[in-house]
Amino acid sequence: MTMNNDGCAERVCPDPGLSAAEALFHSLSDSTRLAIVQRLARGEARVRDLVEQLGLAQSTVSKHVSCLRDCGLVDGRPEGRQVFYSLSRPELMDLLSAAETLLAATGRAVALCPTYGVDAAGAAELAPEPTGTGTAAGPETRTGTVVRDE
């Protein structure tokens, strides 16, 4: 899978239904885009409003709003020199509500997922080293403690 200039996924997939679903979930997988969607669920906002409320750079917010527009999840309503953005489909809120229900039902186990969980990137650094009988390269370690073979 590759990313286009807007940070959206571009991938050729033999199943158009899967490709569309993958694109939908990928569009919501970025924390910035998810925060924008959650904010727009409360009502329309300009990029300037989103910048102030999310504490992000204008270019970052614009890029992510553009991605959400390209995905058909957000609409823009021009008013003079300003554009007010809103969610284009109310079903998106149903999807997010279902996700919250699923997270509650699973005890948020997905947060512990070694691949996609909240600590996935740092999990390898924190994992204890394997124990065993040591190797020819040197002594074994157990959670950072050097154990000498005797």
PDB file of C-alpha atoms in Angstrom:
ATOM      1  CA  MET A   1       0.000   0.000   0.000  1.00  0.00           C
ATOM      2  CA  THR A   2       1.288   3.464  -0.852  1.00  0.00           C
ATOM      3  CA  MET A   3       0.253   6.897   0.327  1.00  0.00           C
ATOM      4  CA  ASN A   4      -0.657   9.780  -1.944  1.00  0.00           C
ATOM      5  CA  ASN A   5       0.249  13.402  -1.201  1.00  0.00           C
ATOM      6  CA  ASP A   6      -2.760  13.788   1.104  1.00  0.00           C
ATOM      7  CA  GLY A   7      -1.760  10.843   3.306  1.00  0.00           C
ATOM      8  CA  CYS A   8      -4.601   8.704   1.935  1.00  0.00           C
ATOM      9  CA  ALA A   9      -4.051   5.100   0.961  1.00  0.00           C
ATOM     10  CA  GLU A  10      -3.671   4.105  -2.667  1.00  0.00           C
ATOM     11  CA  ARG A  11      -3.800   0.371  -3.358  1.00  0.00           C
ATOM     12  CA  VAL A  12      -4.963  -1.866  -6.123  1.00  0.00           C
ATOM     13  CA  CYS A  13      -7.204  -4.550  -4.672  1.00  0.00           C
ATOM     14  CA  PRO A  14      -8.894  -7.361  -6.638  1.00  0.00           C
ATOM     15  CA  ASP A  15     -12.105  -7.048  -4.579  1.00  0.00           C
ATOM     16  CA  PRO A  16     -13.606  -3.551  -5.031  1.00  0.00           C
ATOM     17  CA  GLY A  17     -15.746  -3.984  -1.905  1.00  0.00           C
ATOM     18  CA  LEU A  18     -12.710  -4.816   0.214  1.00  0.00           C
ATOM     19  CA  SER A  19     -10.752  -1.992  -1.354  1.00  0.00           C
ATOM     20  CA  ALA A  20     -13.506   0.496  -0.472  1.00  0.00           C
ATOM     21  CA  ALA A  21     -13.786  -0.816   3.086  1.00  0.00           C
ATOM     22  CA  GLU A  22     -10.012  -0.725   3.482  1.00  0.00           C
ATOM     23  CA  ALA A  23      -9.938   2.891   2.272  1.00  0.00           C
ATOM     24  CA  LEU A  24     -12.751   3.852   4.655  1.00  0.00           C
ATOM     25  CA  PHE A  25     -11.061   2.358   7.702  1.00  0.00           C
ATOM     26  CA  HIS A  26      -7.675   3.699   6.646  1.00  0.00           C
ATOM     27  CA  SER A  27      -9.149   7.186   6.360  1.00  0.00           C
ATOM     28  CA  LEU A  28     -10.248   6.896   9.998  1.00  0.00           C
ATOM     29  CA  SER A  29      -7.056   5.214  11.251  1.00  0.00           C
ATOM     30  CA  ASP A  30      -5.084   8.445  11.581  1.00  0.00           C
ATOM     31  CA  SER A  31      -5.527  10.112  14.986  1.00  0.00           C
ATOM     32  CA  THR A  32      -5.684  13.594  13.443  1.00  0.00           C
ATOM     33  CA  ARG A  33      -8.384  12.627  10.956  1.00  0.00           C
ATOM     34  CA  LEU A  34     -10.316  10.834  13.681  1.00  0.00           C
ATOM     35  CA  ALA A  35     -10.120  13.942  15.895  1.00  0.00           C
ATOM     36  CA  ILE A  36     -11.373  16.078  13.003  1.00  0.00           C
ATOM     37  CA  VAL A  37     -14.302  13.711  12.418  1.00  0.00           C
ATOM     38  CA  GLN A  38     -15.153  13.698  16.116  1.00  0.00           C
ATOM     39  CA  ARG A  39     -15.047  17.505  16.208  1.00  0.00           C
ATOM     40  CA  LEU A  40     -17.209  17.830  13.085  1.00  0.00           C
ATOM     41  CA  ALA A  41     -19.731  15.466  14.686  1.00  0.00           C
ATOM     42  CA  ARG A  42     -20.555  18.374  16.992  1.00  0.00           C
ATOM     43  CA  GLY A  43     -21.162  20.746  14.070  1.00  0.00           C
ATOM     44  CA  GLU A  44     -19.473  22.485  11.194  1.00  0.00           C
ATOM     45  CA  ALA A  45     -16.112  24.188  11.565  1.00  0.00           C
ATOM     46  CA  ARG A  46     -13.542  26.080   9.512  1.00  0.00           C
ATOM     47  CA  VAL A  47      -9.941  24.933   9.210  1.00  0.00           C
ATOM     48  CA  ARG A  48      -9.051  27.856  11.476  1.00  0.00           C
ATOM     49  CA  ASP A  49     -11.449  26.537  14.153  1.00  0.00           C
ATOM     50  CA  LEU A  50      -9.977  23.045  13.870  1.00  0.00           C
ATOM     51  CA  VAL A  51      -6.431  24.436  14.146  1.00  0.00           C
ATOM     52  CA  GLU A  52      -7.311  26.267  17.365  1.00  0.00           C
ATOM     53  CA  GLN A  53      -9.240  23.372  18.891  1.00  0.00           C
ATOM     54  CA  LEU A  54      -6.808  20.608  17.957  1.00  0.00           C
ATOM     55  CA  GLY A  55      -3.612  22.590  18.472  1.00  0.00           C
ATOM     56  CA  LEU A  56      -2.149  21.537  15.129  1.00  0.00           C
ATOM     57  CA  ALA A  57      -0.548  23.427  12.272  1.00  0.00           C
ATOM     58  CA  GLN A  58      -2.853  24.842   9.608  1.00  0.00           C
ATOM     59  CA  SER A  59      -1.108  22.856   6.872  1.00  0.00           C
ATOM     60  CA  THR A  60      -1.576  19.616   8.822  1.00  0.00           C
ATOM     61  CA  VAL A  61      -5.285  20.218   9.389  1.00  0.00           C
ATOM     62  CA  SER A  62      -5.819  21.264   5.761  1.00  0.00           C
ATOM     63  CA  LYS A  63      -4.083  18.120   4.490  1.00  0.00           C
ATOM     64  CA  HIS A  64      -6.238  15.851   6.647  1.00  0.00           C
ATOM     65  CA  VAL A  65      -9.483  17.698   5.842  1.00  0.00           C
ATOM     66  CA  SER A  66      -8.599  17.332   2.159  1.00  0.00           C
ATOM     67  CA  CYS A  67      -8.134  13.589   2.621  1.00  0.00           C
ATOM     68  CA  LEU A  68     -11.501  13.293   4.368  1.00  0.00           C
ATOM     69  CA  ARG A  69     -13.126  15.287   1.552  1.00  0.00           C
ATOM     70  CA  ASP A  70     -11.501  13.055  -1.070  1.00  0.00           C
ATOM     71  CA  CYS A  71     -12.913  10.033   0.788  1.00  0.00           C
ATOM     72  CA  GLY A  72     -16.398  11.565   0.709  1.00  0.00           C
ATOM     73  CA  LEU A  73     -16.658  11.798   4.496  1.00  0.00           C
ATOM     74  CA  VAL A  74     -16.537  15.604   4.783  1.00  0.00           C
ATOM     75  CA  ASP A  75     -18.236  18.356   2.761  1.00  0.00           C
ATOM     76  CA  GLY A  76     -17.242  21.994   2.495  1.00  0.00           C
ATOM     77  CA  ARG A  77     -19.727  24.877   2.384  1.00  0.00           C
ATOM     78  CA  PRO A  78     -18.142  28.075   1.041  1.00  0.00           C
ATOM     79  CA  GLU A  79     -19.256  31.306   2.644  1.00  0.00           C
ATOM     80  CA  GLY A  80     -17.370  34.297   1.311  1.00  0.00           C
ATOM     81  CA  ARG A  81     -13.658  33.545   1.651  1.00  0.00           C
ATOM     82  CA  GLN A  82     -14.264  30.876   4.286  1.00  0.00           C
ATOM     83  CA  VAL A  83     -15.231  27.233   3.990  1.00  0.00           C
ATOM     84  CA  PHE A  84     -17.261  25.555   6.705  1.00  0.00           C
ATOM     85  CA  TYR A  85     -16.725  21.804   6.898  1.00  0.00           C
ATOM     86  CA  SER A  86     -19.208  19.219   8.113  1.00  0.00           C
ATOM     87  CA  LEU A  87     -19.663  15.467   8.001  1.00  0.00           C
ATOM     88  CA  SER A  88     -21.206  14.454   4.696  1.00  0.00           C
ATOM     89  CA  ARG A  89     -22.826  11.262   5.982  1.00  0.00           C
ATOM     90  CA  PRO A  90     -24.604  10.834   9.326  1.00  0.00           C
ATOM     91  CA  GLU A  91     -23.901   7.093   9.061  1.00  0.00           C
ATOM     92  CA  LEU A  92     -20.309   7.881   9.966  1.00  0.00           C
ATOM     93  CA  MET A  93     -21.438   8.629  13.508  1.00  0.00           C
ATOM     94  CA  ASP A  94     -23.232   5.253  13.602  1.00  0.00           C
ATOM     95  CA  LEU A  95     -19.962   3.590  12.575  1.00  0.00           C
ATOM     96  CA  LEU A  96     -17.998   5.396  15.307  1.00  0.00           C
ATOM     97  CA  SER A  97     -20.681   4.551  17.862  1.00  0.00           C
ATOM     98  CA  ALA A  98     -20.514   0.879  16.843  1.00  0.00           C
ATOM     99  CA  ALA A  99     -16.727   1.016  17.214  1.00  0.00           C
ATOM    100  CA  GLU A 100     -17.078   2.393  20.747  1.00  0.00           C
ATOM    101  CA  THR A 101     -19.555  -0.381  21.570  1.00  0.00           C
ATOM    102  CA  LEU A 102     -17.139  -2.991  20.199  1.00  0.00           C
ATOM    103  CA  LEU A 103     -14.243  -1.509  22.178  1.00  0.00           C
ATOM    104  CA  ALA A 104     -16.323  -1.610  25.355  1.00  0.00           C
ATOM    105  CA  ALA A 105     -17.378  -5.222  24.681  1.00  0.00           C
ATOM    106  CA  THR A 106     -13.803  -6.406  24.107  1.00  0.00           C
ATOM    107  CA  GLY A 107     -12.435  -4.570  27.096  1.00  0.00           C
ATOM    108  CA  ARG A 108     -10.397  -2.474  24.682  1.00  0.00           C
ATOM    109  CA  ALA A 109      -8.211  -5.524  23.989  1.00  0.00           C
ATOM    110  CA  VAL A 110      -7.309  -4.034  20.618  1.00  0.00           C
ATOM    111  CA  ALA A 111      -5.218  -1.449  22.489  1.00  0.00           C
ATOM    112  CA  LEU A 112      -2.991  -4.347  23.585  1.00  0.00           C
ATOM    113  CA  CYS A 113      -2.568  -5.719  20.054  1.00  0.00           C
ATOM    114  CA  PRO A 114       1.183  -6.189  19.424  1.00  0.00           C
ATOM    115  CA  THR A 115       0.827  -4.991  15.824  1.00  0.00           C
ATOM    116  CA  TYR A 116      -1.634  -2.079  16.038  1.00  0.00           C
ATOM    117  CA  GLY A 117      -2.015  -1.420  19.768  1.00  0.00           C
ATOM    118  CA  VAL A 118      -1.150   1.836  21.477  1.00  0.00           C
ATOM    119  CA  ASP A 119       2.318   0.610  22.464  1.00  0.00           C
ATOM    120  CA  ALA A 120       3.069  -1.435  19.339  1.00  0.00           C
ATOM    121  CA  ALA A 121       6.015   0.712  18.278  1.00  0.00           C
ATOM    122  CA  GLY A 122       7.729   0.584  21.665  1.00  0.00           C
ATOM    123  CA  ALA A 123       6.719  -2.965  22.589  1.00  0.00           C
ATOM    124  CA  ALA A 124       9.854  -4.538  21.149  1.00  0.00           C
ATOM    125  CA  GLU A 125      12.061  -2.238  23.194  1.00  0.00           C
ATOM    126  CA  LEU A 126      10.242  -3.126  26.422  1.00  0.00           C
ATOM    127  CA  ALA A 127       9.928  -6.872  25.866  1.00  0.00           C
ATOM    128  CA  PRO A 128      12.141  -8.977  28.131  1.00  0.00           C
ATOM    129  CA  GLU A 129      14.939 -10.728  26.356  1.00  0.00           C
ATOM    130  CA  PRO A 130      14.552 -14.490  25.913  1.00  0.00           C
ATOM    131  CA  THR A 131      16.037 -16.759  28.531  1.00  0.00           C
ATOM    132  CA  GLY A 132      17.841 -19.985  27.841  1.00  0.00           C
ATOM    133  CA  THR A 133      21.219 -21.521  28.313  1.00  0.00           C
ATOM    134  CA  GLY A 134      23.204 -18.703  26.804  1.00  0.00           C
ATOM    135  CA  THR A 135      24.901 -18.627  23.429  1.00  0.00           C
ATOM    136  CA  ALA A 136      28.370 -18.783  22.025  1.00  0.00           C
ATOM    137  CA  ALA A 137      28.144 -15.006  21.649  1.00  0.00           C
ATOM    138  CA  GLY A 138      28.021 -14.498  25.388  1.00  0.00           C
ATOM    139  CA  PRO A 139      25.967 -14.834  28.550  1.00  0.00           C
ATOM    140  CA  GLU A 140      22.199 -14.961  28.550  1.00  0.00           C
ATOM    141  CA  THR A 141      20.091 -12.127  29.906  1.00  0.00           C
ATOM    142  CA  ARG A 142      16.892 -12.089  31.909  1.00  0.00           C
ATOM    143  CA  THR A 143      15.027  -8.789  31.836  1.00  0.00           C
ATOM    144  CA  GLY A 144      18.248  -6.830  31.741  1.00  0.00           C
ATOM    145  CA  THR A 145      20.213  -8.906  34.288  1.00  0.00           C
ATOM    146  CA  VAL A 146      23.337 -10.602  33.037  1.00  0.00           C
ATOM    147  CA  VAL A 147      23.548 -14.244  34.110  1.00  0.00           C
ATOM    148  CA  ARG A 148      26.914 -15.974  33.713  1.00  0.00           C
ATOM    149  CA  ASP A 149      27.004 -19.626  32.770  1.00  0.00           C
ATOM    150  CA  GLU A 150      29.173 -21.564  35.197  1.00  0.00           C
TER     151      GLU A 150
END
